[in-house]
DNA sequence: AAATCGGGGTG
DNA sequence: CACCCAGATTT
């Protein structure tokens, strides 16, 4: 069955800033930014990132703080840490030039199976399929795959389905064609099967079961967390501390934090006394934010504990001027906009 | 294999 | 409101 996938792509492809040339570094940056991120949201970050870090060596030689500053608000902040590590790794091991082989690309921090395949196919014309969420949805529908998406068996079956018609002579365009097709035609809801270039070979279209695929895993319920931010400002300076890297907003800055498992104020006082036994807290007022901050798998309930005394006894604390705040989460930025 | 990591657009 | 997005890493 002849498929006019590339013809469809040539006529209908999206014009995107990382498609203007085939610089492997630019492809790399775009792929990291777009991980689990919508194209529309990523474009501005991509442009600002390349303006600040125009090449690998500039990125490698920049302080980590500068990368986090650009990454603010984008989410999944480990990506910022890892692309910086990846740039330093590339300078050290590959003289600042991305390697061309799939195997070598996957050694670079932050580059996994998908991203390595995307860079190799788009920038180096290597005949490999870059299996992202877009391609998984197409494969699941074309092949009526009965496995749950996310399992290794599903991925193997998805690759087998795509191999049947993937244009290995044009792998870069082939992958991007499938991504655009999935984003524009084979959408999660209301897929436009009537104008899809793959409809002649699609099992789901033939059986009218488009919305049954892909099969999804049962979702994890949201966890509730309770943050008590100690807000102290003096002489136009505000107290901050850096979050651990093994939790949400890792590496970003926030107000000194006490976390509890309930909204009970007594729990906060006990947790504070346990964490800082020798410190007296002079609270001027407590303000509970009415709505929780919503993340994919968590709800963050926040209370601002305005404090009169300096927080000098808390370790790893720094005071920042309100005209020079450190990189911080969307939640902290909203709070800052309220209190400054 | 399962859990974890954000934020925002969409129907 | 649920769902999902050019996934990788850790456990």
PDB file of N, CA, C and O in Angstrom, chain A residues 3-69:
ATOM      1  N   UNK A   3       1.944   4.986   0.525  1.00  0.00           N
ATOM      2  CA  UNK A   3       1.563   6.021   1.478  1.00  0.00           C
ATOM      3  C   UNK A   3       2.212   7.337   1.078  1.00  0.00           C
ATOM      4  O   UNK A   3       3.410   7.404   0.823  1.00  0.00           O
ATOM      5  N   UNK A   4       1.413   8.402   1.005  1.00  0.00           N
ATOM      6  CA  UNK A   4       1.953   9.699   0.612  1.00  0.00           C
ATOM      7  C   UNK A   4       2.244  10.579   1.826  1.00  0.00           C
ATOM      8  O   UNK A   4       1.858  11.742   1.878  1.00  0.00           O
ATOM      9  N   UNK A   5       2.958   9.985   2.791  1.00  0.00           N
ATOM     10  CA  UNK A   5       3.260  10.695   4.037  1.00  0.00           C
ATOM     11  C   UNK A   5       4.136  11.915   3.784  1.00  0.00           C
ATOM     12  O   UNK A   5       3.853  13.015   4.279  1.00  0.00           O
ATOM     13  N   UNK A   6       5.207  11.736   3.013  1.00  0.00           N
ATOM     14  CA  UNK A   6       6.133  12.850   2.780  1.00  0.00           C
ATOM     15  C   UNK A   6       5.489  13.945   1.939  1.00  0.00           C
ATOM     16  O   UNK A   6       5.765  15.134   2.144  1.00  0.00           O
ATOM     17  N   UNK A   7       4.629  13.555   1.019  1.00  0.00           N
ATOM     18  CA  UNK A   7       3.918  14.561   0.224  1.00  0.00           C
ATOM     19  C   UNK A   7       2.988  15.379   1.123  1.00  0.00           C
ATOM     20  O   UNK A   7       2.892  16.607   0.991  1.00  0.00           O
ATOM     21  N   UNK A   8       2.330  14.681   2.040  1.00  0.00           N
ATOM     22  CA  UNK A   8       1.474  15.403   2.993  1.00  0.00           C
ATOM     23  C   UNK A   8       2.306  16.386   3.817  1.00  0.00           C
ATOM     24  O   UNK A   8       1.909  17.534   4.035  1.00  0.00           O
ATOM     25  N   UNK A   9       3.481  15.928   4.249  1.00  0.00           N
ATOM     26  CA  UNK A   9       4.344  16.771   5.093  1.00  0.00           C
ATOM     27  C   UNK A   9       4.820  17.997   4.324  1.00  0.00           C
ATOM     28  O   UNK A   9       4.793  19.118   4.861  1.00  0.00           O
ATOM     29  N   UNK A  10       5.215  17.787   3.092  1.00  0.00           N
ATOM     30  CA  UNK A  10       5.711  18.911   2.292  1.00  0.00           C
ATOM     31  C   UNK A  10       4.652  19.990   2.134  1.00  0.00           C
ATOM     32  O   UNK A  10       4.949  21.175   2.134  1.00  0.00           O
ATOM     33  N   UNK A  11       3.409  19.563   2.086  1.00  0.00           N
ATOM     34  CA  UNK A  11       2.331  20.524   1.877  1.00  0.00           C
ATOM     35  C   UNK A  11       1.800  21.118   3.181  1.00  0.00           C
ATOM     36  O   UNK A  11       1.406  22.285   3.239  1.00  0.00           O
ATOM     37  N   UNK A  12       1.831  20.324   4.268  1.00  0.00           N
ATOM     38  CA  UNK A  12       1.116  20.734   5.487  1.00  0.00           C
ATOM     39  C   UNK A  12       1.983  20.958   6.721  1.00  0.00           C
ATOM     40  O   UNK A  12       1.457  21.209   7.798  1.00  0.00           O
ATOM     41  N   UNK A  13       3.305  20.863   6.560  1.00  0.00           N
ATOM     42  CA  UNK A  13       4.149  20.907   7.756  1.00  0.00           C
ATOM     43  C   UNK A  13       4.058  22.257   8.459  1.00  0.00           C
ATOM     44  O   UNK A  13       3.817  23.290   7.851  1.00  0.00           O
ATOM     45  N   UNK A  14       4.300  22.203   9.776  1.00  0.00           N
ATOM     46  CA  UNK A  14       4.341  23.431  10.568  1.00  0.00           C
ATOM     47  C   UNK A  14       5.673  24.137  10.365  1.00  0.00           C
ATOM     48  O   UNK A  14       6.708  23.499  10.230  1.00  0.00           O
ATOM     49  N   UNK A  15       5.638  25.440  10.324  1.00  0.00           N
ATOM     50  CA  UNK A  15       6.886  26.205  10.265  1.00  0.00           C
ATOM     51  C   UNK A  15       7.318  26.530  11.689  1.00  0.00           C
ATOM     52  O   UNK A  15       6.637  27.274  12.401  1.00  0.00           O
ATOM     53  N   UNK A  16       8.453  25.977  12.084  1.00  0.00           N
ATOM     54  CA  UNK A  16       8.926  26.106  13.453  1.00  0.00           C
ATOM     55  C   UNK A  16      10.376  26.582  13.456  1.00  0.00           C
ATOM     56  O   UNK A  16      11.147  26.247  12.554  1.00  0.00           O
ATOM     57  N   UNK A  17      10.759  27.363  14.469  1.00  0.00           N
ATOM     58  CA  UNK A  17      12.081  28.002  14.451  1.00  0.00           C
ATOM     59  C   UNK A  17      13.243  27.017  14.389  1.00  0.00           C
ATOM     60  O   UNK A  17      14.281  27.353  13.816  1.00  0.00           O
ATOM     61  N   UNK A  18      13.078  25.820  14.965  1.00  0.00           N
ATOM     62  CA  UNK A  18      14.178  24.848  14.934  1.00  0.00           C
ATOM     63  C   UNK A  18      14.223  24.074  13.623  1.00  0.00           C
ATOM     64  O   UNK A  18      15.030  23.166  13.465  1.00  0.00           O
ATOM     65  N   UNK A  19      13.351  24.427  12.698  1.00  0.00           N
ATOM     66  CA  UNK A  19      13.397  23.777  11.388  1.00  0.00           C
ATOM     67  C   UNK A  19      14.057  24.647  10.336  1.00  0.00           C
ATOM     68  O   UNK A  19      14.047  24.307   9.145  1.00  0.00           O
ATOM     69  N   UNK A  20      14.637  25.766  10.772  1.00  0.00           N
ATOM     70  CA  UNK A  20      15.212  26.682   9.788  1.00  0.00           C
ATOM     71  C   UNK A  20      16.564  26.199   9.275  1.00  0.00           C
ATOM     72  O   UNK A  20      16.979  26.560   8.181  1.00  0.00           O
ATOM     73  N   UNK A  21      17.284  25.435  10.096  1.00  0.00           N
ATOM     74  CA  UNK A  21      18.484  24.782   9.596  1.00  0.00           C
ATOM     75  C   UNK A  21      18.689  23.485  10.357  1.00  0.00           C
ATOM     76  O   UNK A  21      17.898  23.151  11.237  1.00  0.00           O
ATOM     77  N   UNK A  22      19.738  22.740  10.038  1.00  0.00           N
ATOM     78  CA  UNK A  22      19.945  21.419  10.623  1.00  0.00           C
ATOM     79  C   UNK A  22      21.110  21.401  11.604  1.00  0.00           C
ATOM     80  O   UNK A  22      21.754  20.373  11.790  1.00  0.00           O
ATOM     81  N   UNK A  23      21.403  22.528  12.248  1.00  0.00           N
ATOM     82  CA  UNK A  23      22.426  22.586  13.274  1.00  0.00           C
ATOM     83  C   UNK A  23      22.075  21.585  14.384  1.00  0.00           C
ATOM     84  O   UNK A  23      21.034  21.720  15.036  1.00  0.00           O
ATOM     85  N   UNK A  24      22.925  20.574  14.600  1.00  0.00           N
ATOM     86  CA  UNK A  24      22.600  19.542  15.597  1.00  0.00           C
ATOM     87  C   UNK A  24      22.348  20.118  16.985  1.00  0.00           C
ATOM     88  O   UNK A  24      21.493  19.609  17.726  1.00  0.00           O
ATOM     89  N   UNK A  25      23.083  21.167  17.337  1.00  0.00           N
ATOM     90  CA  UNK A  25      22.872  21.790  18.648  1.00  0.00           C
ATOM     91  C   UNK A  25      21.460  22.360  18.769  1.00  0.00           C
ATOM     92  O   UNK A  25      20.787  22.186  19.795  1.00  0.00           O
ATOM     93  N   UNK A  26      21.003  23.018  17.717  1.00  0.00           N
ATOM     94  CA  UNK A  26      19.646  23.579  17.761  1.00  0.00           C
ATOM     95  C   UNK A  26      18.591  22.481  17.838  1.00  0.00           C
ATOM     96  O   UNK A  26      17.589  22.625  18.553  1.00  0.00           O
ATOM     97  N   UNK A  27      18.824  21.397  17.111  1.00  0.00           N
ATOM     98  CA  UNK A  27      17.891  20.267  17.191  1.00  0.00           C
ATOM     99  C   UNK A  27      17.876  19.709  18.615  1.00  0.00           C
ATOM    100  O   UNK A  27      16.804  19.433  19.189  1.00  0.00           O
ATOM    101  N   UNK A  28      19.057  19.583  19.172  1.00  0.00           N
ATOM    102  CA  UNK A  28      19.181  19.087  20.556  1.00  0.00           C
ATOM    103  C   UNK A  28      18.388  19.973  21.523  1.00  0.00           C
ATOM    104  O   UNK A  28      17.552  19.485  22.292  1.00  0.00           O
ATOM    105  N   UNK A  29      18.641  21.273  21.482  1.00  0.00           N
ATOM    106  CA  UNK A  29      17.949  22.201  22.387  1.00  0.00           C
ATOM    107  C   UNK A  29      16.432  22.080  22.212  1.00  0.00           C
ATOM    108  O   UNK A  29      15.678  22.004  23.192  1.00  0.00           O
ATOM    109  N   UNK A  30      15.988  22.026  20.973  1.00  0.00           N
ATOM    110  CA  UNK A  30      14.540  21.950  20.742  1.00  0.00           C
ATOM    111  C   UNK A  30      13.974  20.656  21.313  1.00  0.00           C
ATOM    112  O   UNK A  30      12.903  20.653  21.939  1.00  0.00           O
ATOM    113  N   UNK A  31      14.683  19.553  21.150  1.00  0.00           N
ATOM    114  CA  UNK A  31      14.174  18.271  21.632  1.00  0.00           C
ATOM    115  C   UNK A  31      14.082  18.234  23.156  1.00  0.00           C
ATOM    116  O   UNK A  31      13.135  17.678  23.714  1.00  0.00           O
ATOM    117  N   UNK A  32      15.065  18.815  23.840  1.00  0.00           N
ATOM    118  CA  UNK A  32      15.010  18.819  25.300  1.00  0.00           C
ATOM    119  C   UNK A  32      13.861  19.710  25.782  1.00  0.00           C
ATOM    120  O   UNK A  32      13.068  19.331  26.643  1.00  0.00           O
ATOM    121  N   UNK A  33      13.758  20.910  25.197  1.00  0.00           N
ATOM    122  CA  UNK A  33      12.694  21.824  25.619  1.00  0.00           C
ATOM    123  C   UNK A  33      11.317  21.220  25.371  1.00  0.00           C
ATOM    124  O   UNK A  33      10.402  21.401  26.165  1.00  0.00           O
ATOM    125  N   UNK A  34      11.187  20.459  24.282  1.00  0.00           N
ATOM    126  CA  UNK A  34       9.865  19.961  23.902  1.00  0.00           C
ATOM    127  C   UNK A  34       9.490  18.655  24.590  1.00  0.00           C
ATOM    128  O   UNK A  34       8.385  18.151  24.390  1.00  0.00           O
ATOM    129  N   UNK A  35      10.387  18.107  25.429  1.00  0.00           N
ATOM    130  CA  UNK A  35      10.018  16.887  26.150  1.00  0.00           C
ATOM    131  C   UNK A  35       8.804  17.165  27.038  1.00  0.00           C
ATOM    132  O   UNK A  35       8.836  18.005  27.922  1.00  0.00           O
ATOM    133  N   UNK A  36       7.733  16.431  26.807  1.00  0.00           N
ATOM    134  CA  UNK A  36       6.513  16.570  27.597  1.00  0.00           C
ATOM    135  C   UNK A  36       5.999  18.015  27.613  1.00  0.00           C
ATOM    136  O   UNK A  36       5.414  18.455  28.598  1.00  0.00           O
ATOM    137  N   UNK A  37       6.297  18.733  26.534  1.00  0.00           N
ATOM    138  CA  UNK A  37       5.940  20.151  26.483  1.00  0.00           C
ATOM    139  C   UNK A  37       5.351  20.466  25.112  1.00  0.00           C
ATOM    140  O   UNK A  37       5.859  19.999  24.094  1.00  0.00           O
ATOM    141  N   UNK A  38       4.287  21.231  25.106  1.00  0.00           N
ATOM    142  CA  UNK A  38       3.649  21.553  23.836  1.00  0.00           C
ATOM    143  C   UNK A  38       4.484  22.536  23.032  1.00  0.00           C
ATOM    144  O   UNK A  38       5.150  23.412  23.587  1.00  0.00           O
ATOM    145  N   UNK A  39       4.418  22.372  21.706  1.00  0.00           N
ATOM    146  CA  UNK A  39       5.199  23.215  20.812  1.00  0.00           C
ATOM    147  C   UNK A  39       4.939  24.698  21.078  1.00  0.00           C
ATOM    148  O   UNK A  39       5.868  25.502  21.182  1.00  0.00           O
ATOM    149  N   UNK A  40       3.677  25.057  21.226  1.00  0.00           N
ATOM    150  CA  UNK A  40       3.334  26.472  21.409  1.00  0.00           C
ATOM    151  C   UNK A  40       3.976  27.048  22.656  1.00  0.00           C
ATOM    152  O   UNK A  40       4.363  28.216  22.695  1.00  0.00           O
ATOM    153  N   UNK A  41       4.076  26.214  23.699  1.00  0.00           N
ATOM    154  CA  UNK A  41       4.685  26.673  24.939  1.00  0.00           C
ATOM    155  C   UNK A  41       6.199  26.735  24.823  1.00  0.00           C
ATOM    156  O   UNK A  41       6.850  27.575  25.443  1.00  0.00           O
ATOM    157  N   UNK A  42       6.791  25.852  24.012  1.00  0.00           N
ATOM    158  CA  UNK A  42       8.240  25.752  23.951  1.00  0.00           C
ATOM    159  C   UNK A  42       8.916  26.784  23.073  1.00  0.00           C
ATOM    160  O   UNK A  42      10.110  27.071  23.243  1.00  0.00           O
ATOM    161  N   UNK A  43       8.202  27.344  22.115  1.00  0.00           N
ATOM    162  CA  UNK A  43       8.831  28.211  21.112  1.00  0.00           C
ATOM    163  C   UNK A  43       9.563  29.391  21.743  1.00  0.00           C
ATOM    164  O   UNK A  43      10.732  29.650  21.445  1.00  0.00           O
ATOM    165  N   UNK A  44       8.891  30.112  22.641  1.00  0.00           N
ATOM    166  CA  UNK A  44       9.534  31.285  23.240  1.00  0.00           C
ATOM    167  C   UNK A  44      10.761  30.895  24.049  1.00  0.00           C
ATOM    168  O   UNK A  44      11.765  31.607  24.054  1.00  0.00           O
ATOM    169  N   UNK A  45      10.648  29.758  24.751  1.00  0.00           N
ATOM    170  CA  UNK A  45      11.804  29.294  25.537  1.00  0.00           C
ATOM    171  C   UNK A  45      12.959  28.926  24.618  1.00  0.00           C
ATOM    172  O   UNK A  45      14.121  29.213  24.919  1.00  0.00           O
ATOM    173  N   UNK A  46      12.655  28.292  23.504  1.00  0.00           N
ATOM    174  CA  UNK A  46      13.695  27.919  22.532  1.00  0.00           C
ATOM    175  C   UNK A  46      14.425  29.160  22.033  1.00  0.00           C
ATOM    176  O   UNK A  46      15.658  29.208  21.995  1.00  0.00           O
ATOM    177  N   UNK A  47      13.675  30.188  21.659  1.00  0.00           N
ATOM    178  CA  UNK A  47      14.296  31.404  21.115  1.00  0.00           C
ATOM    179  C   UNK A  47      15.161  32.097  22.158  1.00  0.00           C
ATOM    180  O   UNK A  47      16.282  32.529  21.872  1.00  0.00           O
ATOM    181  N   UNK A  48      14.655  32.187  23.387  1.00  0.00           N
ATOM    182  CA  UNK A  48      15.433  32.841  24.437  1.00  0.00           C
ATOM    183  C   UNK A  48      16.663  32.019  24.812  1.00  0.00           C
ATOM    184  O   UNK A  48      17.718  32.560  25.105  1.00  0.00           O
ATOM    185  N   UNK A  49      16.524  30.697  24.792  1.00  0.00           N
ATOM    186  CA  UNK A  49      17.647  29.825  25.134  1.00  0.00           C
ATOM    187  C   UNK A  49      18.777  29.992  24.128  1.00  0.00           C
ATOM    188  O   UNK A  49      19.944  30.141  24.498  1.00  0.00           O
ATOM    189  N   UNK A  50      18.442  29.994  22.847  1.00  0.00           N
ATOM    190  CA  UNK A  50      19.480  30.103  21.822  1.00  0.00           C
ATOM    191  C   UNK A  50      20.093  31.492  21.793  1.00  0.00           C
ATOM    192  O   UNK A  50      21.269  31.653  21.453  1.00  0.00           O
ATOM    193  N   UNK A  51      19.301  32.493  22.159  1.00  0.00           N
ATOM    194  CA  UNK A  51      19.848  33.847  22.208  1.00  0.00           C
ATOM    195  C   UNK A  51      20.887  33.955  23.324  1.00  0.00           C
ATOM    196  O   UNK A  51      21.939  34.565  23.154  1.00  0.00           O
ATOM    197  N   UNK A  52      20.589  33.303  24.445  1.00  0.00           N
ATOM    198  CA  UNK A  52      21.491  33.349  25.602  1.00  0.00           C
ATOM    199  C   UNK A  52      22.665  32.386  25.448  1.00  0.00           C
ATOM    200  O   UNK A  52      23.786  32.689  25.846  1.00  0.00           O
ATOM    201  N   UNK A  53      22.390  31.201  24.856  1.00  0.00           N
ATOM    202  CA  UNK A  53      23.419  30.171  24.691  1.00  0.00           C
ATOM    203  C   UNK A  53      23.474  29.747  23.228  1.00  0.00           C
ATOM    204  O   UNK A  53      22.924  28.715  22.849  1.00  0.00           O
ATOM    205  N   UNK A  54      24.137  30.540  22.373  1.00  0.00           N
ATOM    206  CA  UNK A  54      24.088  30.306  20.926  1.00  0.00           C
ATOM    207  C   UNK A  54      24.834  29.061  20.463  1.00  0.00           C
ATOM    208  O   UNK A  54      24.588  28.596  19.336  1.00  0.00           O
ATOM    209  N   UNK A  55      25.728  28.509  21.282  1.00  0.00           N
ATOM    210  CA  UNK A  55      26.433  27.296  20.872  1.00  0.00           C
ATOM    211  C   UNK A  55      26.800  26.469  22.100  1.00  0.00           C
ATOM    212  O   UNK A  55      26.623  26.908  23.238  1.00  0.00           O
ATOM    213  N   UNK A  56      27.296  25.290  21.863  1.00  0.00           N
ATOM    214  CA  UNK A  56      27.530  24.336  22.957  1.00  0.00           C
ATOM    215  C   UNK A  56      28.554  24.856  23.949  1.00  0.00           C
ATOM    216  O   UNK A  56      28.387  24.729  25.162  1.00  0.00           O
ATOM    217  N   UNK A  57      29.628  25.452  23.429  1.00  0.00           N
ATOM    218  CA  UNK A  57      30.676  25.904  24.350  1.00  0.00           C
ATOM    219  C   UNK A  57      30.198  27.057  25.221  1.00  0.00           C
ATOM    220  O   UNK A  57      30.563  27.151  26.399  1.00  0.00           O
ATOM    221  N   UNK A  58      29.386  27.937  24.655  1.00  0.00           N
ATOM    222  CA  UNK A  58      28.817  29.017  25.477  1.00  0.00           C
ATOM    223  C   UNK A  58      27.968  28.434  26.595  1.00  0.00           C
ATOM    224  O   UNK A  58      28.061  28.863  27.756  1.00  0.00           O
ATOM    225  N   UNK A  59      27.154  27.434  26.265  1.00  0.00           N
ATOM    226  CA  UNK A  59      26.319  26.796  27.288  1.00  0.00           C
ATOM    227  C   UNK A  59      27.182  26.113  28.345  1.00  0.00           C
ATOM    228  O   UNK A  59      26.948  26.253  29.545  1.00  0.00           O
ATOM    229  N   UNK A  60      28.200  25.402  27.897  1.00  0.00           N
ATOM    230  CA  UNK A  60      29.045  24.654  28.829  1.00  0.00           C
ATOM    231  C   UNK A  60      29.780  25.596  29.778  1.00  0.00           C
ATOM    232  O   UNK A  60      30.000  25.266  30.946  1.00  0.00           O
ATOM    233  N   UNK A  61      30.153  26.765  29.290  1.00  0.00           N
ATOM    234  CA  UNK A  61      30.925  27.706  30.104  1.00  0.00           C
ATOM    235  C   UNK A  61      30.064  28.645  30.936  1.00  0.00           C
ATOM    236  O   UNK A  61      30.593  29.469  31.673  1.00  0.00           O
ATOM    237  N   UNK A  62      28.743  28.536  30.800  1.00  0.00           N
ATOM    238  CA  UNK A  62      27.854  29.405  31.566  1.00  0.00           C
ATOM    239  C   UNK A  62      27.583  28.798  32.940  1.00  0.00           C
ATOM    240  O   UNK A  62      27.597  27.580  33.100  1.00  0.00           O
ATOM    241  N   UNK A  63      27.321  29.631  33.949  1.00  0.00           N
ATOM    242  CA  UNK A  63      26.968  29.096  35.254  1.00  0.00           C
ATOM    243  C   UNK A  63      25.596  28.422  35.210  1.00  0.00           C
ATOM    244  O   UNK A  63      24.725  28.813  34.431  1.00  0.00           O
ATOM    245  N   UNK A  64      25.435  27.387  36.025  1.00  0.00           N
ATOM    246  CA  UNK A  64      24.174  26.665  36.059  1.00  0.00           C
ATOM    247  C   UNK A  64      23.008  27.601  36.361  1.00  0.00           C
ATOM    248  O   UNK A  64      21.908  27.424  35.855  1.00  0.00           O
ATOM    249  N   UNK A  65      23.262  28.600  37.195  1.00  0.00           N
ATOM    250  CA  UNK A  65      22.207  29.541  37.568  1.00  0.00           C
ATOM    251  C   UNK A  65      21.598  30.221  36.337  1.00  0.00           C
ATOM    252  O   UNK A  65      20.392  30.460  36.275  1.00  0.00           O
ATOM    253  N   UNK A  66      22.441  30.524  35.349  1.00  0.00           N
ATOM    254  CA  UNK A  66      21.945  31.194  34.139  1.00  0.00           C
ATOM    255  C   UNK A  66      20.996  30.295  33.362  1.00  0.00           C
ATOM    256  O   UNK A  66      20.021  30.762  32.763  1.00  0.00           O
ATOM    257  N   UNK A  67      21.265  28.982  33.361  1.00  0.00           N
ATOM    258  CA  UNK A  67      20.386  28.055  32.653  1.00  0.00           C
ATOM    259  C   UNK A  67      19.035  27.972  33.354  1.00  0.00           C
ATOM    260  O   UNK A  67      17.979  27.997  32.715  1.00  0.00           O
ATOM    261  N   UNK A  68      19.071  27.910  34.669  1.00  0.00           N
ATOM    262  CA  UNK A  68      17.810  27.876  35.420  1.00  0.00           C
ATOM    263  C   UNK A  68      17.004  29.157  35.215  1.00  0.00           C
ATOM    264  O   UNK A  68      15.779  29.123  35.184  1.00  0.00           O
ATOM    265  N   UNK A  69      17.674  30.282  35.100  1.00  0.00           N
ATOM    266  CA  UNK A  69      16.964  31.543  34.889  1.00  0.00           C
ATOM    267  C   UNK A  69      16.165  31.503  33.592  1.00  0.00           C
ATOM    268  O   UNK A  69      15.011  31.933  33.539  1.00  0.00           O
TER     269      UNK A  69
END
